[in-house]
Amino acid sequence: MNTRGFMLIEVALVVVLMAIILGPVMHLLANQREKDKVLAHLESRQRILESVEGFVLATGRLPCPSTLPSGTESRNGDACLHREGWLPLATLATWGIHGQWKMAVATLEQAGEPAQNALVSAQPFAQLNPQQLTEIVMAPYTANYAVGMGPLPAIHLCQVVQGHALPQNLNAGCGAHTLLNATTVWLAYLEGDLINQNRYQQFFINPDQAASNPVWLSFERMNWLWMKRGALDTPHIQEN
């Protein structure tokens, strides 16, 4: 009886010692997995952004979403068939990125013609000069308008403020959250990022979730790419 009791004590001591030894090891492994996840995400973000910027430099326009994962962009002439969908990996020739990515593009649909498809058109300045396009994209920030009703046609990029509920998917603006960029024209996010699913007009950056935050392109950056490409010197600009 005493022997069995002594053996139970030994087993208990072994279990305690293993917990003491393995606890920090498991914690370190979990931290390393999280670090690897964050690094893979950041690398994918950089590769995606570089491929999209290269696409703008080569074509003078933003890519359209795809209807299929890893597919080609879904277009009809100079217009996107959808404002939101899968990242067109085949069109961008971007492979081996971590996770599956979706994207949204500011087609300026609510701005109406002739600006409606200026950002995704192969000839963005055929009917609209750079000053006019800038005035449309840089319109005053109007957080209280529903999608399609306010003067700002670009995507709102917001930072999550803890303790506040997210606005409805169909509302423009950030609600009680912080505006990061009101002139975002293109954005890609992980397919598993539930906070940003199917928002089209407003997307959120969460400082506490570095491993799942979106990547984006602002109009200012796109305009710089256009200038670098020489698109602003195109001879077919029309003045009003």
PDB file of C-alpha atoms in Angstrom:
ATOM      1  CA  MET A   1       0.000   0.000   0.000  1.00  0.00           C
ATOM      2  CA  ASN A   2       2.831   2.376   0.949  1.00  0.00           C
ATOM      3  CA  THR A   3       4.695   1.379  -2.216  1.00  0.00           C
ATOM      4  CA  ARG A   4       1.677   2.142  -4.386  1.00  0.00           C
ATOM      5  CA  GLY A   5       1.225   5.497  -2.662  1.00  0.00           C
ATOM      6  CA  PHE A   6       4.865   6.311  -3.207  1.00  0.00           C
ATOM      7  CA  MET A   7       4.549   5.432  -6.911  1.00  0.00           C
ATOM      8  CA  LEU A   8       1.542   7.743  -7.255  1.00  0.00           C
ATOM      9  CA  ILE A   9       3.554  10.541  -5.692  1.00  0.00           C
ATOM     10  CA  GLU A  10       6.391   9.868  -8.140  1.00  0.00           C
ATOM     11  CA  VAL A  11       3.982   9.931 -11.083  1.00  0.00           C
ATOM     12  CA  ALA A  12       2.471  13.175  -9.828  1.00  0.00           C
ATOM     13  CA  LEU A  13       5.935  14.706  -9.485  1.00  0.00           C
ATOM     14  CA  VAL A  14       6.846  13.618 -13.007  1.00  0.00           C
ATOM     15  CA  VAL A  15       3.632  15.169 -14.376  1.00  0.00           C
ATOM     16  CA  VAL A  16       4.318  18.447 -12.535  1.00  0.00           C
ATOM     17  CA  LEU A  17       7.921  18.527 -13.767  1.00  0.00           C
ATOM     18  CA  MET A  18       6.808  17.844 -17.353  1.00  0.00           C
ATOM     19  CA  ALA A  19       4.269  20.645 -17.111  1.00  0.00           C
ATOM     20  CA  ILE A  20       6.956  22.998 -15.793  1.00  0.00           C
ATOM     21  CA  ILE A  21       9.375  22.028 -18.554  1.00  0.00           C
ATOM     22  CA  LEU A  22       6.940  21.695 -21.471  1.00  0.00           C
ATOM     23  CA  GLY A  23       4.798  24.722 -20.629  1.00  0.00           C
ATOM     24  CA  PRO A  24       7.346  27.330 -21.740  1.00  0.00           C
ATOM     25  CA  VAL A  25       8.340  25.141 -24.707  1.00  0.00           C
ATOM     26  CA  MET A  26       4.749  24.935 -25.942  1.00  0.00           C
ATOM     27  CA  HIS A  27       4.361  28.679 -25.382  1.00  0.00           C
ATOM     28  CA  LEU A  28       7.477  29.337 -27.444  1.00  0.00           C
ATOM     29  CA  LEU A  29       6.250  27.040 -30.216  1.00  0.00           C
ATOM     30  CA  ALA A  30       2.875  28.796 -30.274  1.00  0.00           C
ATOM     31  CA  ASN A  31       4.595  32.178 -30.435  1.00  0.00           C
ATOM     32  CA  GLN A  32       6.851  30.972 -33.229  1.00  0.00           C
ATOM     33  CA  ARG A  33       3.862  29.684 -35.223  1.00  0.00           C
ATOM     34  CA  GLU A  34       2.158  33.059 -34.814  1.00  0.00           C
ATOM     35  CA  LYS A  35       5.342  34.852 -35.888  1.00  0.00           C
ATOM     36  CA  ASP A  36       5.653  32.588 -38.935  1.00  0.00           C
ATOM     37  CA  LYS A  37       2.014  33.309 -39.795  1.00  0.00           C
ATOM     38  CA  VAL A  38       2.542  37.063 -39.521  1.00  0.00           C
ATOM     39  CA  LEU A  39       5.735  36.946 -41.594  1.00  0.00           C
ATOM     40  CA  ALA A  40       4.064  34.845 -44.304  1.00  0.00           C
ATOM     41  CA  HIS A  41       1.152  37.295 -44.402  1.00  0.00           C
ATOM     42  CA  LEU A  42       3.421  40.343 -44.596  1.00  0.00           C
ATOM     43  CA  GLU A  43       5.449  38.725 -47.382  1.00  0.00           C
ATOM     44  CA  SER A  44       2.258  37.908 -49.290  1.00  0.00           C
ATOM     45  CA  ARG A  45       0.985  41.472 -48.839  1.00  0.00           C
ATOM     46  CA  GLN A  46       4.214  42.861 -50.242  1.00  0.00           C
ATOM     47  CA  ARG A  47       4.196  40.510 -53.229  1.00  0.00           C
ATOM     48  CA  ILE A  48       0.560  41.289 -54.002  1.00  0.00           C
ATOM     49  CA  LEU A  49       1.105  45.039 -53.777  1.00  0.00           C
ATOM     50  CA  GLU A  50       4.194  44.854 -55.982  1.00  0.00           C
ATOM     51  CA  SER A  51       2.311  42.827 -58.589  1.00  0.00           C
ATOM     52  CA  VAL A  52      -0.621  45.265 -58.630  1.00  0.00           C
ATOM     53  CA  GLU A  53       1.665  48.288 -58.895  1.00  0.00           C
ATOM     54  CA  GLY A  54       3.549  46.548 -61.696  1.00  0.00           C
ATOM     55  CA  PHE A  55       0.204  45.923 -63.400  1.00  0.00           C
ATOM     56  CA  VAL A  56      -0.700  49.630 -63.152  1.00  0.00           C
ATOM     57  CA  LEU A  57       2.688  50.601 -64.580  1.00  0.00           C
ATOM     58  CA  ALA A  58       2.246  48.151 -67.466  1.00  0.00           C
ATOM     59  CA  THR A  59      -1.404  48.808 -68.312  1.00  0.00           C
ATOM     60  CA  GLY A  60      -2.295  52.188 -66.822  1.00  0.00           C
ATOM     61  CA  ARG A  61      -5.276  50.783 -64.930  1.00  0.00           C
ATOM     62  CA  LEU A  62      -6.322  48.785 -61.879  1.00  0.00           C
ATOM     63  CA  PRO A  63      -7.052  45.057 -62.222  1.00  0.00           C
ATOM     64  CA  CYS A  64     -10.625  43.823 -61.977  1.00  0.00           C
ATOM     65  CA  PRO A  65     -11.713  41.069 -59.570  1.00  0.00           C
ATOM     66  CA  SER A  66     -11.957  37.470 -60.731  1.00  0.00           C
ATOM     67  CA  THR A  67     -14.991  35.257 -60.257  1.00  0.00           C
ATOM     68  CA  LEU A  68     -12.740  32.280 -59.469  1.00  0.00           C
ATOM     69  CA  PRO A  69      -9.865  31.789 -57.032  1.00  0.00           C
ATOM     70  CA  SER A  70      -6.538  32.053 -58.901  1.00  0.00           C
ATOM     71  CA  GLY A  71      -8.467  33.055 -62.037  1.00  0.00           C
ATOM     72  CA  THR A  72      -8.213  35.873 -64.557  1.00  0.00           C
ATOM     73  CA  GLU A  73      -9.918  39.213 -64.083  1.00  0.00           C
ATOM     74  CA  SER A  74     -13.575  39.457 -65.038  1.00  0.00           C
ATOM     75  CA  ARG A  75     -13.993  42.351 -67.476  1.00  0.00           C
ATOM     76  CA  ASN A  76     -16.337  43.647 -70.153  1.00  0.00           C
ATOM     77  CA  GLY A  77     -14.437  46.030 -72.377  1.00  0.00           C
ATOM     78  CA  ASP A  78     -13.169  48.824 -70.162  1.00  0.00           C
ATOM     79  CA  ALA A  79     -15.387  47.933 -67.199  1.00  0.00           C
ATOM     80  CA  CYS A  80     -15.174  45.443 -64.348  1.00  0.00           C
ATOM     81  CA  LEU A  81     -18.082  43.007 -64.152  1.00  0.00           C
ATOM     82  CA  HIS A  82     -17.891  43.078 -60.352  1.00  0.00           C
ATOM     83  CA  ARG A  83     -16.554  45.515 -57.754  1.00  0.00           C
ATOM     84  CA  GLU A  84     -15.535  42.695 -55.403  1.00  0.00           C
ATOM     85  CA  GLY A  85     -14.304  39.157 -55.978  1.00  0.00           C
ATOM     86  CA  TRP A  86     -11.169  37.033 -55.986  1.00  0.00           C
ATOM     87  CA  LEU A  87      -7.702  38.442 -56.569  1.00  0.00           C
ATOM     88  CA  PRO A  88      -6.963  37.636 -60.268  1.00  0.00           C
ATOM     89  CA  LEU A  89      -3.736  35.731 -59.692  1.00  0.00           C
ATOM     90  CA  ALA A  90      -3.581  34.445 -63.268  1.00  0.00           C
ATOM     91  CA  THR A  91      -3.821  37.975 -64.669  1.00  0.00           C
ATOM     92  CA  LEU A  92      -1.277  39.324 -62.193  1.00  0.00           C
ATOM     93  CA  ALA A  93       0.979  36.256 -62.595  1.00  0.00           C
ATOM     94  CA  THR A  94       1.368  36.113 -58.807  1.00  0.00           C
ATOM     95  CA  TRP A  95       1.721  32.598 -57.407  1.00  0.00           C
ATOM     96  CA  GLY A  96       2.768  30.971 -54.173  1.00  0.00           C
ATOM     97  CA  ILE A  97       1.268  33.564 -51.847  1.00  0.00           C
ATOM     98  CA  HIS A  98       0.046  32.563 -48.411  1.00  0.00           C
ATOM     99  CA  GLY A  99      -3.722  31.978 -48.192  1.00  0.00           C
ATOM    100  CA  GLN A 100      -6.520  32.875 -50.613  1.00  0.00           C
ATOM    101  CA  TRP A 101      -7.158  36.543 -51.265  1.00  0.00           C
ATOM    102  CA  LYS A 102     -10.181  38.542 -52.334  1.00  0.00           C
ATOM    103  CA  MET A 103     -10.211  42.123 -53.584  1.00  0.00           C
ATOM    104  CA  ALA A 104     -12.357  45.194 -54.067  1.00  0.00           C
ATOM    105  CA  VAL A 105     -11.856  47.997 -56.580  1.00  0.00           C
ATOM    106  CA  ALA A 106     -13.235  51.543 -56.649  1.00  0.00           C
ATOM    107  CA  THR A 107     -14.814  51.650 -60.097  1.00  0.00           C
ATOM    108  CA  LEU A 108     -16.310  55.103 -59.354  1.00  0.00           C
ATOM    109  CA  GLU A 109     -19.717  53.697 -60.245  1.00  0.00           C
ATOM    110  CA  GLN A 110     -21.516  56.255 -58.101  1.00  0.00           C
ATOM    111  CA  ALA A 111     -19.633  59.104 -59.774  1.00  0.00           C
ATOM    112  CA  GLY A 112     -21.434  58.286 -63.036  1.00  0.00           C
ATOM    113  CA  GLU A 113     -20.205  58.756 -66.586  1.00  0.00           C
ATOM    114  CA  PRO A 114     -17.673  59.597 -67.853  1.00  0.00           C
ATOM    115  CA  ALA A 115     -15.755  58.904 -64.626  1.00  0.00           C
ATOM    116  CA  GLN A 116     -17.442  55.584 -63.886  1.00  0.00           C
ATOM    117  CA  ASN A 117     -14.729  53.286 -65.205  1.00  0.00           C
ATOM    118  CA  ALA A 118     -11.779  55.696 -65.328  1.00  0.00           C
ATOM    119  CA  LEU A 119      -9.693  53.741 -62.801  1.00  0.00           C
ATOM    120  CA  VAL A 120     -10.071  50.400 -64.580  1.00  0.00           C
ATOM    121  CA  SER A 121     -10.105  51.648 -68.164  1.00  0.00           C
ATOM    122  CA  ALA A 122      -7.201  50.940 -70.483  1.00  0.00           C
ATOM    123  CA  GLN A 123      -7.407  54.660 -71.432  1.00  0.00           C
ATOM    124  CA  PRO A 124      -8.137  56.367 -68.095  1.00  0.00           C
ATOM    125  CA  PHE A 125      -7.814  59.899 -69.478  1.00  0.00           C
ATOM    126  CA  ALA A 126      -9.672  59.466 -72.751  1.00  0.00           C
ATOM    127  CA  GLN A 127     -12.766  61.236 -71.447  1.00  0.00           C
ATOM    128  CA  LEU A 128     -11.550  62.677 -68.158  1.00  0.00           C
ATOM    129  CA  ASN A 129      -8.434  64.721 -67.472  1.00  0.00           C
ATOM    130  CA  PRO A 130      -6.270  64.122 -64.380  1.00  0.00           C
ATOM    131  CA  GLN A 131      -7.535  67.241 -62.595  1.00  0.00           C
ATOM    132  CA  GLN A 132     -11.159  66.178 -63.019  1.00  0.00           C
ATOM    133  CA  LEU A 133     -10.394  62.644 -61.882  1.00  0.00           C
ATOM    134  CA  THR A 134      -8.519  63.954 -58.835  1.00  0.00           C
ATOM    135  CA  GLU A 135     -11.457  66.190 -57.891  1.00  0.00           C
ATOM    136  CA  ILE A 136     -13.783  63.183 -58.016  1.00  0.00           C
ATOM    137  CA  VAL A 137     -11.589  60.815 -56.024  1.00  0.00           C
ATOM    138  CA  MET A 138     -10.532  63.480 -53.525  1.00  0.00           C
ATOM    139  CA  ALA A 139     -14.113  64.674 -52.911  1.00  0.00           C
ATOM    140  CA  PRO A 140     -14.952  65.673 -49.313  1.00  0.00           C
ATOM    141  CA  TYR A 141     -15.185  62.809 -46.879  1.00  0.00           C
ATOM    142  CA  THR A 142     -18.877  62.158 -46.160  1.00  0.00           C
ATOM    143  CA  ALA A 143     -19.202  59.512 -43.461  1.00  0.00           C
ATOM    144  CA  ASN A 144     -22.976  59.738 -43.107  1.00  0.00           C
ATOM    145  CA  TYR A 145     -23.952  58.875 -46.668  1.00  0.00           C
ATOM    146  CA  ALA A 146     -25.010  55.404 -47.758  1.00  0.00           C
ATOM    147  CA  VAL A 147     -23.111  53.767 -50.618  1.00  0.00           C
ATOM    148  CA  GLY A 148     -23.958  55.455 -53.909  1.00  0.00           C
ATOM    149  CA  MET A 149     -25.501  58.516 -52.253  1.00  0.00           C
ATOM    150  CA  GLY A 150     -22.497  60.616 -51.206  1.00  0.00           C
ATOM    151  CA  PRO A 151     -19.930  62.550 -53.263  1.00  0.00           C
ATOM    152  CA  LEU A 152     -16.990  60.310 -52.326  1.00  0.00           C
ATOM    153  CA  PRO A 153     -16.775  57.307 -54.655  1.00  0.00           C
ATOM    154  CA  ALA A 154     -13.538  55.752 -53.400  1.00  0.00           C
ATOM    155  CA  ILE A 155     -13.136  53.094 -50.703  1.00  0.00           C
ATOM    156  CA  HIS A 156     -12.931  54.095 -47.050  1.00  0.00           C
ATOM    157  CA  LEU A 157     -10.127  52.459 -45.087  1.00  0.00           C
ATOM    158  CA  CYS A 158     -10.729  52.515 -41.327  1.00  0.00           C
ATOM    159  CA  GLN A 159      -8.887  51.460 -38.178  1.00  0.00           C
ATOM    160  CA  VAL A 160     -10.853  49.489 -35.615  1.00  0.00           C
ATOM    161  CA  VAL A 161     -11.471  51.262 -32.314  1.00  0.00           C
ATOM    162  CA  GLN A 162     -12.054  48.626 -29.647  1.00  0.00           C
ATOM    163  CA  GLY A 163     -15.412  48.822 -27.901  1.00  0.00           C
ATOM    164  CA  HIS A 164     -17.311  50.189 -30.905  1.00  0.00           C
ATOM    165  CA  ALA A 165     -19.542  48.128 -33.176  1.00  0.00           C
ATOM    166  CA  LEU A 166     -18.776  48.052 -36.888  1.00  0.00           C
ATOM    167  CA  PRO A 167     -21.046  50.071 -39.196  1.00  0.00           C
ATOM    168  CA  GLN A 168     -23.429  48.246 -41.498  1.00  0.00           C
ATOM    169  CA  ASN A 169     -21.809  46.801 -44.616  1.00  0.00           C
ATOM    170  CA  LEU A 170     -23.744  49.136 -46.889  1.00  0.00           C
ATOM    171  CA  ASN A 171     -22.818  52.353 -45.071  1.00  0.00           C
ATOM    172  CA  ALA A 172     -19.997  54.529 -46.329  1.00  0.00           C
ATOM    173  CA  GLY A 173     -17.520  55.950 -43.847  1.00  0.00           C
ATOM    174  CA  CYS A 174     -16.036  54.538 -40.652  1.00  0.00           C
ATOM    175  CA  GLY A 175     -18.782  55.198 -38.137  1.00  0.00           C
ATOM    176  CA  ALA A 176     -17.190  55.487 -34.679  1.00  0.00           C
ATOM    177  CA  HIS A 177     -13.890  54.113 -35.975  1.00  0.00           C
ATOM    178  CA  THR A 178     -10.818  56.012 -37.183  1.00  0.00           C
ATOM    179  CA  LEU A 179     -10.473  57.026 -40.838  1.00  0.00           C
ATOM    180  CA  LEU A 180      -7.091  55.912 -42.174  1.00  0.00           C
ATOM    181  CA  ASN A 181      -7.510  56.687 -45.864  1.00  0.00           C
ATOM    182  CA  ALA A 182     -10.537  58.065 -47.724  1.00  0.00           C
ATOM    183  CA  THR A 183      -8.970  57.675 -51.176  1.00  0.00           C
ATOM    184  CA  THR A 184      -8.257  53.950 -51.269  1.00  0.00           C
ATOM    185  CA  VAL A 185      -8.972  52.719 -54.795  1.00  0.00           C
ATOM    186  CA  TRP A 186      -7.945  49.069 -54.527  1.00  0.00           C
ATOM    187  CA  LEU A 187      -7.770  46.638 -51.620  1.00  0.00           C
ATOM    188  CA  ALA A 188      -7.073  42.925 -51.109  1.00  0.00           C
ATOM    189  CA  TYR A 189      -7.890  40.888 -48.007  1.00  0.00           C
ATOM    190  CA  LEU A 190      -7.601  37.300 -46.866  1.00  0.00           C
ATOM    191  CA  GLU A 191     -10.617  35.134 -47.691  1.00  0.00           C
ATOM    192  CA  GLY A 192     -10.875  34.156 -44.014  1.00  0.00           C
ATOM    193  CA  ASP A 193     -10.937  37.775 -42.821  1.00  0.00           C
ATOM    194  CA  LEU A 194     -14.552  37.830 -41.632  1.00  0.00           C
ATOM    195  CA  ILE A 195     -14.476  41.478 -40.584  1.00  0.00           C
ATOM    196  CA  ASN A 196     -14.001  42.602 -44.197  1.00  0.00           C
ATOM    197  CA  GLN A 197     -16.154  40.134 -46.122  1.00  0.00           C
ATOM    198  CA  ASN A 198     -18.314  41.742 -48.827  1.00  0.00           C
ATOM    199  CA  ARG A 199     -17.978  45.332 -47.626  1.00  0.00           C
ATOM    200  CA  TYR A 200     -17.114  46.892 -51.047  1.00  0.00           C
ATOM    201  CA  GLN A 201     -17.007  50.478 -49.753  1.00  0.00           C
ATOM    202  CA  GLN A 202     -15.487  50.292 -46.263  1.00  0.00           C
ATOM    203  CA  PHE A 203     -12.686  48.100 -44.942  1.00  0.00           C
ATOM    204  CA  PHE A 204     -11.032  47.819 -41.546  1.00  0.00           C
ATOM    205  CA  ILE A 205      -7.495  47.495 -40.235  1.00  0.00           C
ATOM    206  CA  ASN A 206      -7.268  45.886 -36.789  1.00  0.00           C
ATOM    207  CA  PRO A 207      -3.997  46.660 -34.947  1.00  0.00           C
ATOM    208  CA  ASP A 208      -4.493  43.510 -32.847  1.00  0.00           C
ATOM    209  CA  GLN A 209      -4.678  41.228 -35.902  1.00  0.00           C
ATOM    210  CA  ALA A 210      -1.519  41.886 -37.862  1.00  0.00           C
ATOM    211  CA  ALA A 211      -1.680  38.428 -39.433  1.00  0.00           C
ATOM    212  CA  SER A 212      -4.927  39.154 -41.288  1.00  0.00           C
ATOM    213  CA  ASN A 213      -4.989  42.855 -42.192  1.00  0.00           C
ATOM    214  CA  PRO A 214      -5.617  43.897 -45.818  1.00  0.00           C
ATOM    215  CA  VAL A 215      -3.231  45.490 -48.295  1.00  0.00           C
ATOM    216  CA  TRP A 216      -4.321  48.558 -50.272  1.00  0.00           C
ATOM    217  CA  LEU A 217      -3.436  51.125 -52.916  1.00  0.00           C
ATOM    218  CA  SER A 218      -4.382  54.787 -52.529  1.00  0.00           C
ATOM    219  CA  PHE A 219      -5.322  57.126 -55.358  1.00  0.00           C
ATOM    220  CA  GLU A 220      -2.280  59.260 -54.517  1.00  0.00           C
ATOM    221  CA  ARG A 221      -0.022  56.255 -55.046  1.00  0.00           C
ATOM    222  CA  MET A 222      -1.827  55.270 -58.243  1.00  0.00           C
ATOM    223  CA  ASN A 223      -1.501  58.828 -59.538  1.00  0.00           C
ATOM    224  CA  TRP A 224       2.248  58.654 -58.843  1.00  0.00           C
ATOM    225  CA  LEU A 225       2.418  55.398 -60.800  1.00  0.00           C
ATOM    226  CA  TRP A 226       0.574  57.052 -63.683  1.00  0.00           C
ATOM    227  CA  MET A 227       3.061  59.905 -63.694  1.00  0.00           C
ATOM    228  CA  LYS A 228       5.944  57.458 -63.578  1.00  0.00           C
ATOM    229  CA  ARG A 229       4.448  55.644 -66.527  1.00  0.00           C
ATOM    230  CA  GLY A 230       4.022  58.866 -68.471  1.00  0.00           C
ATOM    231  CA  ALA A 231       0.241  58.500 -68.670  1.00  0.00           C
ATOM    232  CA  LEU A 232      -0.341  62.155 -67.760  1.00  0.00           C
ATOM    233  CA  ASP A 233       1.323  63.194 -71.021  1.00  0.00           C
ATOM    234  CA  THR A 234      -1.153  61.231 -73.126  1.00  0.00           C
ATOM    235  CA  PRO A 235      -2.250  63.420 -76.094  1.00  0.00           C
ATOM    236  CA  HIS A 236      -5.955  62.541 -76.000  1.00  0.00           C
ATOM    237  CA  ILE A 237      -6.834  64.394 -72.763  1.00  0.00           C
ATOM    238  CA  GLN A 238      -9.987  66.438 -73.172  1.00  0.00           C
ATOM    239  CA  GLU A 239     -10.584  69.629 -71.231  1.00  0.00           C
ATOM    240  CA  ASN A 240     -14.054  70.735 -70.173  1.00  0.00           C
TER     241      ASN A 240
END
